[in-house]
Amino acid sequence: MKTLVIVPAYNEQESIISTIEELLREAPDFDYLIVNDGSSDRTRAICVERGYSMLDLPCNIGLTGGFQAGMKYAFRHGYDTAIQFDADGQHRPEFIGSMVKAMVECDADIVIGSRFVSEKKSHSPRMIGSRLICGMVRLTTGKVLTDPTSGMRLFNRKMIEAFASKNDFGPEPDSIAYLMHHGAKVVEVQVEMRERRAGESYLNFARSIEYMLRTCVSILFVQWFR
């Protein structure tokens, strides 16, 4: 299985080195590609100085556009699988191998690195939102996901082509729900994640609430007009 680790990065100068060095150390059998999404800090300069594999976008187009650029690269270069991997250090590369193994053994289209296959969710506002999205996914697909907001997702060749060719597909739960509804087989593998190593997340409390509500509306209504 020829696998590409896609690492979207926007202003991640404080964490990009530790993320990539850990990836090289813990998952040396997998190729990687940093998608520098028009960073205004030293993310690009660091990648150039260290000779990291990088796709350099001239301006910031957002996570969806950056991820799609990585999927287009994976499709054009003949990768069998591609995995979304955060640049901020939250995702742990030692779990990539088990996700690839699960894809092969289960003949899955998508494998999600889930924090909650064997662990319970807390009762924080964010996890309440996660439960709400789980309910929307189950209502529209009849399938159960324990961690629909996990950003650590592995896609097979068919899914790579879909994300590379459709501009309205993003690395979000509504796209996963849409693909599930149209027959994509999704399995989850237990993983562990860390808190962001450096910098600040875009999703503060208010934006988290907005994100959850927008995602639920999209799963229930918007996706049917794709």
Coordinates of C-alpha atoms in Angstrom, one line a residue:
M1 CA 0.0 0.0 0.0
K2 CA 1.6 3.2 -1.2
T3 CA 0.5 5.8 1.4
L4 CA 0.8 9.5 1.6
V5 CA 0.6 11.5 4.8
I6 CA -1.0 14.8 4.0
V7 CA 0.0 17.5 6.6
P8 CA -2.0 20.8 6.0
A9 CA -0.1 23.6 7.7
Y10 CA -1.0 27.2 8.3
N11 CA 1.2 29.3 10.6
E12 CA 2.7 26.2 12.4
Q13 CA 6.2 27.4 12.8
E14 CA 6.3 26.4 16.5
S15 CA 5.2 22.8 15.9
I16 CA 6.1 21.8 12.3
I17 CA 9.6 20.6 13.1
S18 CA 8.6 18.3 16.0
T19 CA 5.6 17.0 14.0
I20 CA 7.6 16.1 10.9
E21 CA 10.6 14.8 12.8
E22 CA 8.4 12.5 14.9
L23 CA 6.6 11.4 11.7
L24 CA 10.0 10.5 10.1
R25 CA 11.1 8.7 13.2
E26 CA 7.9 6.8 14.0
A27 CA 6.5 6.1 10.5
P28 CA 9.5 6.0 8.2
D29 CA 7.8 3.7 5.7
F30 CA 5.2 6.3 4.6
D31 CA 5.7 9.3 2.3
Y32 CA 4.5 12.7 3.6
L33 CA 3.6 16.0 2.0
I34 CA 3.3 19.3 3.9
V35 CA 0.7 21.6 2.3
N36 CA 1.8 25.1 3.3
D37 CA -1.5 27.0 3.1
G38 CA 0.0 30.5 2.5
S39 CA 1.5 30.8 6.0
S40 CA 2.5 34.3 7.0
D41 CA 5.0 33.1 9.6
R42 CA 8.2 31.0 9.1
T43 CA 6.5 27.7 8.3
R44 CA 7.5 27.8 4.7
A45 CA 11.1 29.0 5.5
I46 CA 11.5 26.2 8.0
C47 CA 10.3 23.6 5.5
V48 CA 12.8 24.9 2.9
E49 CA 15.7 25.1 5.3
R50 CA 15.1 21.5 6.5
G51 CA 14.4 20.1 3.0
Y52 CA 10.9 18.9 4.0
S53 CA 8.6 17.6 1.2
M54 CA 6.2 20.6 0.7
L55 CA 3.5 21.8 -1.6
D56 CA 3.6 25.6 -1.3
L57 CA 0.3 27.4 -1.9
P58 CA 0.8 31.1 -2.7
C59 CA -2.1 32.3 -0.5
N60 CA -4.3 31.0 2.3
I61 CA -7.3 29.0 0.9
G62 CA -8.3 27.2 4.1
L63 CA -8.3 23.7 5.4
T64 CA -10.6 22.3 2.7
G65 CA -8.7 23.8 -0.2
G66 CA -5.3 22.8 1.3
F67 CA -6.5 19.2 2.0
Q68 CA -7.9 18.9 -1.6
A69 CA -4.6 20.1 -3.0
G70 CA -2.9 17.3 -1.1
M71 CA -5.5 14.8 -2.4
K72 CA -4.9 16.0 -6.0
Y73 CA -1.2 15.4 -5.4
A74 CA -1.9 11.9 -4.1
F75 CA -4.1 11.0 -7.0
R76 CA -1.7 12.3 -9.7
H77 CA 1.2 10.4 -8.1
G78 CA -0.6 7.1 -7.9
Y79 CA -1.0 6.7 -4.1
D80 CA -3.2 3.8 -2.9
T81 CA -4.1 5.6 0.4
A82 CA -3.8 9.0 1.9
I83 CA -4.1 10.1 5.5
Q84 CA -5.0 13.5 6.9
F85 CA -2.5 14.4 9.6
D86 CA -2.5 17.6 11.7
A87 CA 0.6 19.7 11.8
D88 CA 0.1 20.9 15.4
G89 CA 1.3 17.6 17.0
Q90 CA -2.1 16.3 18.1
H91 CA -2.0 13.3 15.9
R92 CA 0.4 10.4 16.7
P93 CA 2.2 8.8 13.8
E94 CA 2.6 5.4 15.5
F95 CA -1.1 4.7 14.8
I96 CA -0.9 5.2 11.0
G97 CA 0.3 1.6 10.5
S98 CA -2.7 0.1 12.4
M99 CA -5.1 2.3 10.4
V100 CA -3.6 1.0 7.1
K101 CA -3.8 -2.5 8.3
A102 CA -7.5 -2.1 9.2
M103 CA -8.2 -0.7 5.8
V104 CA -6.7 -3.8 4.2
E105 CA -8.3 -6.3 6.5
C106 CA -11.8 -4.7 6.5
D107 CA -11.7 -3.7 2.8
A108 CA -12.7 -0.2 4.0
D109 CA -12.9 3.0 2.0
I110 CA -12.2 5.2 5.0
V111 CA -10.6 4.5 8.3
I112 CA -11.0 7.0 11.1
G113 CA -8.6 7.3 14.0
S114 CA -11.1 7.4 16.9
R115 CA -10.5 8.4 20.5
F116 CA -13.6 6.6 21.6
V117 CA -13.8 3.1 20.2
S118 CA -12.8 1.7 23.7
E119 CA -12.7 5.0 25.7
K120 CA -15.7 7.0 27.0
K121 CA -16.3 10.6 26.0
S122 CA -16.2 13.3 28.6
H123 CA -19.2 15.6 29.3
S124 CA -17.4 18.8 28.1
P125 CA -19.3 21.1 25.7
R126 CA -17.2 19.9 22.8
M127 CA -18.0 16.3 23.5
I128 CA -21.7 17.1 23.8
G129 CA -21.4 18.6 20.3
S130 CA -19.6 15.5 19.1
R131 CA -22.5 13.4 20.5
L132 CA -25.0 15.6 18.5
I133 CA -23.0 15.1 15.3
C134 CA -22.9 11.3 16.0
G135 CA -26.7 11.4 16.2
M136 CA -27.0 13.3 12.9
V137 CA -24.7 10.8 11.2
R138 CA -26.8 7.8 12.5
L139 CA -30.0 9.5 11.6
T140 CA -29.0 10.1 8.0
T141 CA -26.9 7.0 7.3
G142 CA -28.1 4.3 9.8
K143 CA -24.4 3.8 10.8
V144 CA -22.6 4.6 14.1
L145 CA -19.5 6.6 14.4
T146 CA -17.9 7.2 17.8
D147 CA -15.6 10.1 16.7
P148 CA -16.9 11.9 13.6
T149 CA -14.9 15.1 14.3
S150 CA -11.5 13.3 14.4
G151 CA -9.2 14.8 11.8
M152 CA -7.1 11.7 11.5
R153 CA -8.7 9.9 8.5
L154 CA -7.3 7.4 6.0
F155 CA -8.8 7.3 2.5
N156 CA -8.4 4.6 -0.2
R157 CA -7.8 5.2 -3.9
K158 CA -11.5 5.6 -4.7
M159 CA -11.9 8.2 -2.0
I160 CA -8.7 10.0 -3.0
E161 CA -10.2 10.4 -6.5
A162 CA -13.5 11.7 -5.1
F163 CA -11.8 14.4 -2.9
A164 CA -9.5 15.3 -5.8
S165 CA -12.3 15.8 -8.3
K166 CA -15.1 17.4 -6.3
N167 CA -14.7 20.9 -5.1
D168 CA -17.5 20.6 -2.5
F169 CA -15.8 17.8 -0.6
G170 CA -13.9 18.8 2.5
P171 CA -12.2 17.0 5.4
E172 CA -15.3 17.4 7.6
P173 CA -18.0 15.1 9.1
D174 CA -20.6 16.1 6.6
S175 CA -18.5 14.8 3.7
I176 CA -17.9 11.6 5.6
A177 CA -21.7 11.2 6.2
Y178 CA -22.4 11.9 2.6
L179 CA -19.9 9.2 1.4
M180 CA -21.3 6.8 4.0
H181 CA -24.8 7.4 2.7
H182 CA -23.6 6.6 -0.8
G183 CA -22.0 3.3 0.1
A184 CA -18.6 4.1 1.4
K185 CA -17.4 1.6 4.1
V186 CA -16.1 3.4 7.1
V187 CA -14.4 1.7 10.1
E188 CA -12.8 3.2 13.2
V189 CA -9.5 2.3 14.9
Q190 CA -8.7 3.3 18.5
V191 CA -6.0 5.9 18.7
E192 CA -4.6 8.3 21.2
M193 CA -4.3 12.1 20.6
R194 CA -2.5 14.9 22.4
E195 CA -3.3 18.5 23.0
R196 CA -1.9 21.0 20.5
R197 CA 1.8 21.4 21.1
A198 CA 2.1 25.1 20.3
G199 CA 0.0 28.0 19.1
E200 CA -3.7 28.5 19.4
S201 CA -6.5 26.5 17.8
Y202 CA -8.9 28.4 15.5
L203 CA -11.8 26.8 17.3
N204 CA -12.4 28.7 20.5
F205 CA -15.6 28.1 22.5
A206 CA -17.9 30.3 20.3
R207 CA -16.5 28.9 17.1
S208 CA -16.8 25.4 18.3
I209 CA -20.5 25.9 18.9
E210 CA -20.9 27.5 15.5
Y211 CA -18.9 24.6 13.9
M212 CA -21.1 22.0 15.6
L213 CA -24.4 23.7 14.5
R214 CA -23.2 24.3 11.0
T215 CA -22.0 20.7 10.7
C216 CA -25.3 19.3 11.9
V217 CA -27.3 21.5 9.4
S218 CA -25.0 20.4 6.6
I219 CA -25.4 16.7 7.5
L220 CA -29.2 17.0 7.7
F221 CA -29.9 19.2 4.7
V222 CA -27.1 20.7 2.6
Q223 CA -25.4 17.4 1.6
W224 CA -28.5 16.2 -0.2
F225 CA -28.0 19.0 -2.8
R226 CA -24.5 17.9 -3.8

